[in-house]
Every structure is written in C-alpha cells, then in structure tokens.
PDB file of C-alpha atoms in Angstrom:
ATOM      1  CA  UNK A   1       0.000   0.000   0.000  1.00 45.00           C
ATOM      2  CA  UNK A   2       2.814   1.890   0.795  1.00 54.00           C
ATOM      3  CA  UNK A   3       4.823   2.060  -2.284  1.00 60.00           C
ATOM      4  CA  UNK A   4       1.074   2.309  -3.876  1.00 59.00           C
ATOM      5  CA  UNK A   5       0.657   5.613  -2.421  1.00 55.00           C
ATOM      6  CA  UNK A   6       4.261   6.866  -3.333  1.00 63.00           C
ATOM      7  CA  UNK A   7       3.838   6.250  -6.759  1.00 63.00           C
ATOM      8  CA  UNK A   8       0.583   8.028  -6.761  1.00 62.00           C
ATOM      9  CA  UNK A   9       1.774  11.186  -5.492  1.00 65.00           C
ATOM     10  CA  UNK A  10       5.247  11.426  -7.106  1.00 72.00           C
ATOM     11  CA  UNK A  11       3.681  10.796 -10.904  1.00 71.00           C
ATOM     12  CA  UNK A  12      -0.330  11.587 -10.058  1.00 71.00           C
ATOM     13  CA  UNK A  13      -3.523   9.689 -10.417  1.00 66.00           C
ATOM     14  CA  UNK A  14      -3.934  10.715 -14.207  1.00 70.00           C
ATOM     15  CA  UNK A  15      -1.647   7.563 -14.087  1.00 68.00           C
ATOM     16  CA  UNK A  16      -3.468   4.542 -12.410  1.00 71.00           C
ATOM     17  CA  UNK A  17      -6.101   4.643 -15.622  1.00 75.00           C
ATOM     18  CA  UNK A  18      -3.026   3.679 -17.884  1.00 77.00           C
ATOM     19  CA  UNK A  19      -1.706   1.021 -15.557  1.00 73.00           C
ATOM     20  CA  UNK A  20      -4.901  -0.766 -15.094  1.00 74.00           C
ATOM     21  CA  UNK A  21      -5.751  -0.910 -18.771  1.00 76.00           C
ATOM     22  CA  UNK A  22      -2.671  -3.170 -18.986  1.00 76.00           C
ATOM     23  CA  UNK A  23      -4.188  -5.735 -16.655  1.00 71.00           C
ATOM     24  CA  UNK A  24      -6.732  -8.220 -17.440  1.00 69.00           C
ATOM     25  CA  UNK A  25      -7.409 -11.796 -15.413  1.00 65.00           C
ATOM     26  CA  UNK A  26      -7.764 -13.677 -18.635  1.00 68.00           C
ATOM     27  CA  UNK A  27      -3.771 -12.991 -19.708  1.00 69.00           C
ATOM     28  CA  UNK A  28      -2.296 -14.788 -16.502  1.00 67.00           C
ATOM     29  CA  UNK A  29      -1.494 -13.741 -12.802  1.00 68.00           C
ATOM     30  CA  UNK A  30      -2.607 -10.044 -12.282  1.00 62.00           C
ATOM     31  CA  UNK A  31      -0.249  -9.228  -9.544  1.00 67.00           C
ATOM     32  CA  UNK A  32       3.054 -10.044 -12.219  1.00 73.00           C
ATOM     33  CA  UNK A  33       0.726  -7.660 -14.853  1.00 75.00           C
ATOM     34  CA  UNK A  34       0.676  -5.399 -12.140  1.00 74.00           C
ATOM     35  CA  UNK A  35       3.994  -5.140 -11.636  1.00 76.00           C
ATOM     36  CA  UNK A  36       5.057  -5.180 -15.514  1.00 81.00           C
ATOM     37  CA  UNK A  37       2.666  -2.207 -16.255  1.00 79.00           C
ATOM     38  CA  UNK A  38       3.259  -0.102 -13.558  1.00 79.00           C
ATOM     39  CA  UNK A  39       7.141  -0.507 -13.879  1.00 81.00           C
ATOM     40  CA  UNK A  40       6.066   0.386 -17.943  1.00 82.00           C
ATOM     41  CA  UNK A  41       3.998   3.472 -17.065  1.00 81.00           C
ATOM     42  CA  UNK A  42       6.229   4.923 -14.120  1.00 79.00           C
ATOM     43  CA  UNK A  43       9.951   4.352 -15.856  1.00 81.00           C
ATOM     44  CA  UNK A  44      10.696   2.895 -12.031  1.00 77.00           C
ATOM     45  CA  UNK A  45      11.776  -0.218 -10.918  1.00 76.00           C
ATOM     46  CA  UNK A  46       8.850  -1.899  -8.739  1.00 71.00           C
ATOM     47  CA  UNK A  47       9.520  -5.368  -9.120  1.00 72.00           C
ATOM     48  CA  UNK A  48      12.486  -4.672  -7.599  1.00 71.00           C
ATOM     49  CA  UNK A  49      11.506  -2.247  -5.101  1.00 67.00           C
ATOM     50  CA  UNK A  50       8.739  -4.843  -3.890  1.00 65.00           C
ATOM     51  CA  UNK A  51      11.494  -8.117  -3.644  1.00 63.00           C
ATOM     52  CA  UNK A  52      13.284  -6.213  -0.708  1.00 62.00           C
ATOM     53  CA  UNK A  53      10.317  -6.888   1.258  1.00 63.00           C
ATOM     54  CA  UNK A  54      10.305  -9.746   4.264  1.00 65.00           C
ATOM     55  CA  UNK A  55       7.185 -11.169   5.773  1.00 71.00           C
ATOM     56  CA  UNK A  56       6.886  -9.946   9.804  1.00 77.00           C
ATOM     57  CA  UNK A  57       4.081 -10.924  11.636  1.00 76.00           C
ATOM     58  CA  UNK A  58       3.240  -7.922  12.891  1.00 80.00           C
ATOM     59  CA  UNK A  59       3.769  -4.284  12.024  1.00 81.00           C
ATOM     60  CA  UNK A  60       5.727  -4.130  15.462  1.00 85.00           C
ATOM     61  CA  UNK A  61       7.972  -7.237  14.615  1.00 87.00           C
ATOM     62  CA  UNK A  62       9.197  -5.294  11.238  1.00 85.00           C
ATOM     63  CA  UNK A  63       9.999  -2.028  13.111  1.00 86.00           C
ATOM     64  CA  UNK A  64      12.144  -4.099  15.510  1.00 90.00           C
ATOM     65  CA  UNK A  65      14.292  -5.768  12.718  1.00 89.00           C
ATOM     66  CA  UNK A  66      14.769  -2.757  11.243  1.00 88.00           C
ATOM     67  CA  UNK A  67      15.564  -0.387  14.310  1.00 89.00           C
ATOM     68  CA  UNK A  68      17.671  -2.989  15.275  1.00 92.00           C
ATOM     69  CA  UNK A  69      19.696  -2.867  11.375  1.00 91.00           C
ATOM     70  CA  UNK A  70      20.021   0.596  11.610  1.00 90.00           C
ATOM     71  CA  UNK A  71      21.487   0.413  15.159  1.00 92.00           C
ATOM     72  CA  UNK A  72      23.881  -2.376  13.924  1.00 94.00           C
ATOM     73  CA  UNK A  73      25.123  -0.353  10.661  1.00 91.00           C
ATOM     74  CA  UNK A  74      25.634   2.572  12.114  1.00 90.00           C
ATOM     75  CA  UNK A  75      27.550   0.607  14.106  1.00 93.00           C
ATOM     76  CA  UNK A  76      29.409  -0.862  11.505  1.00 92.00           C
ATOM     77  CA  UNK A  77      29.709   2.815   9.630  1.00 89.00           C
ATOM     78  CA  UNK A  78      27.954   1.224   6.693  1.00 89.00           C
ATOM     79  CA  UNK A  79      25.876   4.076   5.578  1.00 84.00           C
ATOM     80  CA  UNK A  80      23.961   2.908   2.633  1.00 82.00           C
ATOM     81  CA  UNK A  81      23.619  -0.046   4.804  1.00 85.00           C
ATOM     82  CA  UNK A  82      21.691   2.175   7.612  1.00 84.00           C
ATOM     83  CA  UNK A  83      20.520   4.309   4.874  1.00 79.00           C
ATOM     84  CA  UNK A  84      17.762   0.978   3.796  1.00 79.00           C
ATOM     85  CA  UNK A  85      17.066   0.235   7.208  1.00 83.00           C
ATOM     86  CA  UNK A  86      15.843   3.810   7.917  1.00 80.00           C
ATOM     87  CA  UNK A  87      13.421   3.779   4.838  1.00 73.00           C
ATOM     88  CA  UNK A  88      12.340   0.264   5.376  1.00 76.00           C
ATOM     89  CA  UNK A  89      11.606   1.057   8.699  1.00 79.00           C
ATOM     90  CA  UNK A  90      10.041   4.674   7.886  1.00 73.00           C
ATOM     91  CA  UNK A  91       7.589   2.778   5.872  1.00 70.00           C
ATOM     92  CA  UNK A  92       6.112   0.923   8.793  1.00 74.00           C
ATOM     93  CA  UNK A  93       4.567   3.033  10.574  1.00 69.00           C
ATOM     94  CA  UNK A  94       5.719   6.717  12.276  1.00 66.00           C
ATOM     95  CA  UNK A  95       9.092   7.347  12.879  1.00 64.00           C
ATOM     96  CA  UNK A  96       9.995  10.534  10.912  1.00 65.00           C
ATOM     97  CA  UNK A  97      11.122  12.920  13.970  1.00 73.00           C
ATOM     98  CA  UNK A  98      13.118  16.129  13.349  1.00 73.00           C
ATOM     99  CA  UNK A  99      16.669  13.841  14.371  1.00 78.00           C
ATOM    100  CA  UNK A 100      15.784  11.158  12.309  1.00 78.00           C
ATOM    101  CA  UNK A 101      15.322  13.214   9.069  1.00 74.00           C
ATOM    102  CA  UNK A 102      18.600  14.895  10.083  1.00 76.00           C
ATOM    103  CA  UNK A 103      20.282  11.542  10.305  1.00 80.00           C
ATOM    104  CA  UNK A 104      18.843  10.559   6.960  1.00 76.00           C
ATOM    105  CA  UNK A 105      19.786  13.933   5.557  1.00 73.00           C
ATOM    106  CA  UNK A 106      23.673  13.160   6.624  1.00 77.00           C
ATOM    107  CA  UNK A 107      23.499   9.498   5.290  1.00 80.00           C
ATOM    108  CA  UNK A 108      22.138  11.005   1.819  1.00 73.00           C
ATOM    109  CA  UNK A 109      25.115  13.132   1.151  1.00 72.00           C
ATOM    110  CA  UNK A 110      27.093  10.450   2.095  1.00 76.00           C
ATOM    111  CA  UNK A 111      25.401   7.804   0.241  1.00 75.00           C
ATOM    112  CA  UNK A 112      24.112   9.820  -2.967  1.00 65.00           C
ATOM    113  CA  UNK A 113      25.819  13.275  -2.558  1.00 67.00           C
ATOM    114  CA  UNK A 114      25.235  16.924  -1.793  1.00 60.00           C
ATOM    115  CA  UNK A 115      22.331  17.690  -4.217  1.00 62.00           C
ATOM    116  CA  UNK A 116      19.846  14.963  -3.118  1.00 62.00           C
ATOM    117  CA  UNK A 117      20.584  15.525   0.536  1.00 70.00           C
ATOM    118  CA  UNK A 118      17.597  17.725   1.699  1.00 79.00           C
ATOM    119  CA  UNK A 119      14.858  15.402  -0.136  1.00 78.00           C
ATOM    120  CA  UNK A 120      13.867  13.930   3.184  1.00 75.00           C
ATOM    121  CA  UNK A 121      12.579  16.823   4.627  1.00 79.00           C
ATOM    122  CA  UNK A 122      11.187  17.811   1.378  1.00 82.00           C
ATOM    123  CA  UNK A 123       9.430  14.870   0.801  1.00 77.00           C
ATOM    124  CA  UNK A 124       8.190  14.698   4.866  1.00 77.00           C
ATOM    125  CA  UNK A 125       7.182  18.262   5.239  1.00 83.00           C
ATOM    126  CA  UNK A 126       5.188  18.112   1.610  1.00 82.00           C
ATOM    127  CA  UNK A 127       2.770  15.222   3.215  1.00 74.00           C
ATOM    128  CA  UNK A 128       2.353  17.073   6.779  1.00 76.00           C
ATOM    129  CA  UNK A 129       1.315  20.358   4.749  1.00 82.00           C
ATOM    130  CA  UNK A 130      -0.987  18.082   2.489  1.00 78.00           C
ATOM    131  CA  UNK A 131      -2.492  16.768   5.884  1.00 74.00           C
ATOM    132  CA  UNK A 132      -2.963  20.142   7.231  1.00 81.00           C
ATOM    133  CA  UNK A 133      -0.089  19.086  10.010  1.00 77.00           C
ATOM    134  CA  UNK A 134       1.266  22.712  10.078  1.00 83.00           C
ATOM    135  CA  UNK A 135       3.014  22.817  13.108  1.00 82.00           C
ATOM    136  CA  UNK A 136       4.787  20.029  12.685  1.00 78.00           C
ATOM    137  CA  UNK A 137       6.168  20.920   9.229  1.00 83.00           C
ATOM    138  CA  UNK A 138       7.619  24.106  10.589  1.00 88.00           C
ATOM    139  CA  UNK A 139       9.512  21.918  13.053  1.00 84.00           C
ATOM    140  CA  UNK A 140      10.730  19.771   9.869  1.00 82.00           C
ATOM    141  CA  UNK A 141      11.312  23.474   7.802  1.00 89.00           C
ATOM    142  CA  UNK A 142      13.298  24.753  11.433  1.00 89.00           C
ATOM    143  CA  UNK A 143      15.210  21.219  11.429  1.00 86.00           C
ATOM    144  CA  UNK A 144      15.974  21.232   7.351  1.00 87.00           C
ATOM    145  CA  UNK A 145      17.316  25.356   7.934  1.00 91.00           C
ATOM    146  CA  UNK A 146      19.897  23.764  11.041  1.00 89.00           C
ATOM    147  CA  UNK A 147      21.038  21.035   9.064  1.00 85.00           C
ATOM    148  CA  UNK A 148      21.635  23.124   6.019  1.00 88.00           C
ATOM    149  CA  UNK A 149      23.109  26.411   7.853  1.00 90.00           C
ATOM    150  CA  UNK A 150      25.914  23.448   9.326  1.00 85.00           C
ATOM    151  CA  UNK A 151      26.790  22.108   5.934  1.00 84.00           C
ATOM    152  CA  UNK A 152      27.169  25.063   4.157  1.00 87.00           C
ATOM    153  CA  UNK A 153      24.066  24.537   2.323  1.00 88.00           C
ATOM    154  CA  UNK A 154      21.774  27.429   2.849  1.00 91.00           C
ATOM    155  CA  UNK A 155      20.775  27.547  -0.982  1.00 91.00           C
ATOM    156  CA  UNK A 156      18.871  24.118  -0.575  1.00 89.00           C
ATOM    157  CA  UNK A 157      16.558  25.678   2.369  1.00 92.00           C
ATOM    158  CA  UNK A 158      15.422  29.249   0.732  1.00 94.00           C
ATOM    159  CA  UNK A 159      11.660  28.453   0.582  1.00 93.00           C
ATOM    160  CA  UNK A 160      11.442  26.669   3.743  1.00 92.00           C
ATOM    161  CA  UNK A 161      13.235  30.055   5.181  1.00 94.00           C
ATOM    162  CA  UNK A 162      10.705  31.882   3.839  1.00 95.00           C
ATOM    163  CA  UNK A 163       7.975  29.616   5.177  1.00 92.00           C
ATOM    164  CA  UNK A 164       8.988  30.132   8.604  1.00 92.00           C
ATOM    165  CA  UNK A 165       9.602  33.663   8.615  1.00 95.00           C
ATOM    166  CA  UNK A 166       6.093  33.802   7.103  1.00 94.00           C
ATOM    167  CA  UNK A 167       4.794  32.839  10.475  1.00 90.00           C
ATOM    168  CA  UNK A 168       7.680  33.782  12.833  1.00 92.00           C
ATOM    169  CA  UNK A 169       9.527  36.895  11.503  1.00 94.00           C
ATOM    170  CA  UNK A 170      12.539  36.660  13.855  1.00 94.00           C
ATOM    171  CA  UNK A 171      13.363  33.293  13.579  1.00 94.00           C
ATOM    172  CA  UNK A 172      17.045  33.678  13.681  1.00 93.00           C
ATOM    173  CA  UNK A 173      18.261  30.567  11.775  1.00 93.00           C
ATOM    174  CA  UNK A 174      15.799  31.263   8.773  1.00 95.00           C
ATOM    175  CA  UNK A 175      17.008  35.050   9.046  1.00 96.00           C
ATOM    176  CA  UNK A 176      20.592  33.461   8.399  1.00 95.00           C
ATOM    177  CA  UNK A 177      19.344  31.972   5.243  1.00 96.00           C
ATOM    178  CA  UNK A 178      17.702  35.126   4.002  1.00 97.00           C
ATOM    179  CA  UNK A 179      21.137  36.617   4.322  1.00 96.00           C
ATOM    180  CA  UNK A 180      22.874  34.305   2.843  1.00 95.00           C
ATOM    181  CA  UNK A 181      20.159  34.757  -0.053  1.00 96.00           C
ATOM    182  CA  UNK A 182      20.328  38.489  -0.244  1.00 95.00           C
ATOM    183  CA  UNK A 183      24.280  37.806  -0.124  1.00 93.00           C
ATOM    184  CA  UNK A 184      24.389  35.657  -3.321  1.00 93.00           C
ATOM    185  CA  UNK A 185      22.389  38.449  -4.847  1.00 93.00           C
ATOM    186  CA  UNK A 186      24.901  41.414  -4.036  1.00 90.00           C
ATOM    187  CA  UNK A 187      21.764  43.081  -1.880  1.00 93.00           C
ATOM    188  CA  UNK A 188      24.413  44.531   0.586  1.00 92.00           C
ATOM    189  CA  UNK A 189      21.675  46.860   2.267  1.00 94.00           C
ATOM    190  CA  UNK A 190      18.932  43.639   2.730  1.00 95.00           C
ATOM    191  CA  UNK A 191      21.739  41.538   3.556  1.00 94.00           C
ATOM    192  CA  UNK A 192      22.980  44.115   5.760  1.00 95.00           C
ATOM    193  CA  UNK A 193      19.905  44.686   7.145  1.00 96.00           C
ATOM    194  CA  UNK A 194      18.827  41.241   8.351  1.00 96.00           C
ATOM    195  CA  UNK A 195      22.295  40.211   9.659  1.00 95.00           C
ATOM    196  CA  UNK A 196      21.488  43.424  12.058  1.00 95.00           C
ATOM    197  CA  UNK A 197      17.916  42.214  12.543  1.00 95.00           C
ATOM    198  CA  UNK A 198      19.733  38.392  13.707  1.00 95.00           C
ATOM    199  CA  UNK A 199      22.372  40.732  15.850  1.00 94.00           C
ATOM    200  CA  UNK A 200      19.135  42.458  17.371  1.00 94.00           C
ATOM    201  CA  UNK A 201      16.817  39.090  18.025  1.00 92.00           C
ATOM    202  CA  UNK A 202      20.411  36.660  18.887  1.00 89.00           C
ATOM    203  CA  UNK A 203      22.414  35.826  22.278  1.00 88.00           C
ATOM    204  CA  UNK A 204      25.771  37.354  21.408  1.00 84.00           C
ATOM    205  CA  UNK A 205      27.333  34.072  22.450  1.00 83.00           C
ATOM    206  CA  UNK A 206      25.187  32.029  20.111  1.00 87.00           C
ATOM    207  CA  UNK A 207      26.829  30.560  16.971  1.00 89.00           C
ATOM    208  CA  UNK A 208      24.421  32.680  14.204  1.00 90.00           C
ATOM    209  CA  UNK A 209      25.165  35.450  16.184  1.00 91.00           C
ATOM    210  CA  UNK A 210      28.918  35.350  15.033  1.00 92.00           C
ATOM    211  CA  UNK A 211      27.558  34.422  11.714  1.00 91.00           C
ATOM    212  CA  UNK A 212      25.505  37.289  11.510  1.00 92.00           C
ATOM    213  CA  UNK A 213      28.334  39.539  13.176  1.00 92.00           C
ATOM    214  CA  UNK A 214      31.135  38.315  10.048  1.00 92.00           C
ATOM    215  CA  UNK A 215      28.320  39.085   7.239  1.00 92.00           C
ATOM    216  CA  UNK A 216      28.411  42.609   8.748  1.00 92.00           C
ATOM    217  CA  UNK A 217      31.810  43.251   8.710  1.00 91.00           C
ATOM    218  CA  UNK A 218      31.963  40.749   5.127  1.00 89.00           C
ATOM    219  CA  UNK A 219      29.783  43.663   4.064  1.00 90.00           C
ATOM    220  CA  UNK A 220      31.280  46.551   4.918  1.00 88.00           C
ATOM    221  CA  UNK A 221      34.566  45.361   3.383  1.00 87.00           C
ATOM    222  CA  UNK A 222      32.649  44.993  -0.018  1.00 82.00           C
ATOM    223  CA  UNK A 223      31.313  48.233  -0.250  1.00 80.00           C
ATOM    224  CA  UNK A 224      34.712  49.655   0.654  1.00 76.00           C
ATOM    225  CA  UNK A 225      36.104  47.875  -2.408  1.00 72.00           C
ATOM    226  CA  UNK A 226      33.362  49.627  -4.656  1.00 56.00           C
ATOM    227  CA  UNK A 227      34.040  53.256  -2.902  1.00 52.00           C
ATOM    228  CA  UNK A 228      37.865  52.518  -3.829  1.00 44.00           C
ATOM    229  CA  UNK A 229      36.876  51.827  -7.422  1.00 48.00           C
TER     230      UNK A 229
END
C-alpha cells in the first residue's frame, strides 16, 4: 500500500487509468501484470523495489528488525547499509522525527551526494502540509534550515526560510538563510539589514550570532572595495 501511495503522489492519479488498462485476469497472474505495467507506465523499478520486502508478523515485529539494522550499521559505519534500514523502517509506521530526518539527511550526502541531501525533509514536510499538520512541518522546515546552515548549504533551504519567517519573523536561523540569499544576490543593504535584525533578536554568544556579526563586517569590506573603485 505503501509504495502504492508513493507512486501516486510522485507521478499523479492521471496515471493509475493507464496502468490498469494493462491488466486483465484472462492474460495470466494479475499481480506479475501489475507489476510489468506499472514498472512500464512509471519508468521505475517496482519489481524490484517490492522483492526487498520480508514477511513480519506484525507491524511491530518489522519495526524491531529494522531499528535494530540501523542500530547495527551505524555501528558498523555502513551508511547505505543504515541508509535501507531507515526507509524500510520509515515505511512501517511513524518514525519521521526532526533527528531522524537529520540523520537521513547526513546518510544522503554520504550515500548519494550533496544535491539529493535535503529530499527527506522535502518529501516529509510536503505530506504534513498536504495533511494540514502545520506545526509540525515548521519543526521539519526549522530542522531542514539547522542542518543546512551546518553544511554550508543554505541555498537548498530558501523556501522553507521563507515559510517560517512567514509565520515567525525573527526566527534567527531562517534570518541566516535570508542573508545568505540576499548575499548571493549582491543586496548589501537587505543583507545588511537582516544580519542586524539576527544581531538584534540573537544571544551574542550564540553561533548565528557570530555568523551574523562576520556578514556585517563581510559587508562593509565589499562596499569599501566599490568606494575605492
């Protein structure tokens, strides 16, 4: 049901039409027709996808094995290893918590690389939103903005950013990311502004607070190269 639902929302329900005209009782076993036409209508690999599957017999007996897999390769440091076991496990039942996405996050750019790394809050705080779950996307978008503001990565995060500064206008680690937006731009008097705004809302001993505190003087070295020219 699971992967059923996944492949609903990532290529729409314009598609189940298409896959069910290529099934019919009376040309042999309609789960292996299943299979072949939705791996024909997707492009993805289902048949594959559905083989990693084990029988449990319970929904609690699966989320054991696999809690106890991730446990034992992160253990091991096998990341694509733990990687699995976290999405195997995720698709048992609730388990997506602001450190667990993080986790997956970190295992994603190790695994796949930089550019896919962010998908898992993406793909987590798209469903809450769908489900009207508001609060607890912003915790995802708050979580996403961290993770991204420690790797270097604040170009991934821009619309969550501006999603929680939407509802919380001083959030200081989604004012970071506006800067770093407005920086990229060469906006030195919005970027300017806002690393003020982070100096004004910020404990001076927190770590945005320096942040905030080397964009200003970042800044004001720029615009003395431009008065020089």
């Amino acid at each position: 049901m699971h992967e059923a639902m996944e492949l609903i929302e990532r290529h729409g329900a314009d598609h189940v039409r298409p896959v069910l005209d290529l099934v019919d009782p009376e040309w042999g076993p309609v789960n292996e027709q299943l299979i072949t036409a939705l791996e024909q209508v997707t492009g993805e690999p289902v048949g594959e996808r559905l083989r990693r599957y084990q029988p449990f017999a319970d929904q609690a007996e699966g989320i054991t094995h696999y809690e106890q897999r991730i446990a034992h390769a992160r253990a091991e440091g096998d990341a694509a290893a733990e990687l699995h076991a976290h999405l195997r496990r995720h698709e048992l039942g609730p388990g997506l918590s602001p450190q667990v996405l993080t986790r997956l996050s970190r295992l994603m750019r190790e695994v796949a690389g930089a550019d896919v790394a962010f998908e898992p809050f993406d793909q987590a705080i798209e469903i809450l939103v769908r489900h009207r779950q508001h609060a607890a996307a912003m915790a995802l978008r708050h979580a996403a903005i961290l993770e991204a503001i420690l790797n270097d990565q604040a170009s991934m995060v821009y619309e969550h950013a501006d999603q929680l500064l939407a509802a919380h206008p001083d959030h200081p680690p989604a004012l970071v990311v506006r800067m770093h937006r407005e920086l990229s731009r060469a906006d030195l008097d919005a970027a300017e502004a806002t690393a003020r705004r982070i100096l004004d809302v910020q404990d001076s001993q927190a770590a945005l607070y320096r942040l905030a505190d080397q964009a200003v003087e970042q800044i004001e070295q720029l615009r003395g190269q431009v008065d020089v020219r």
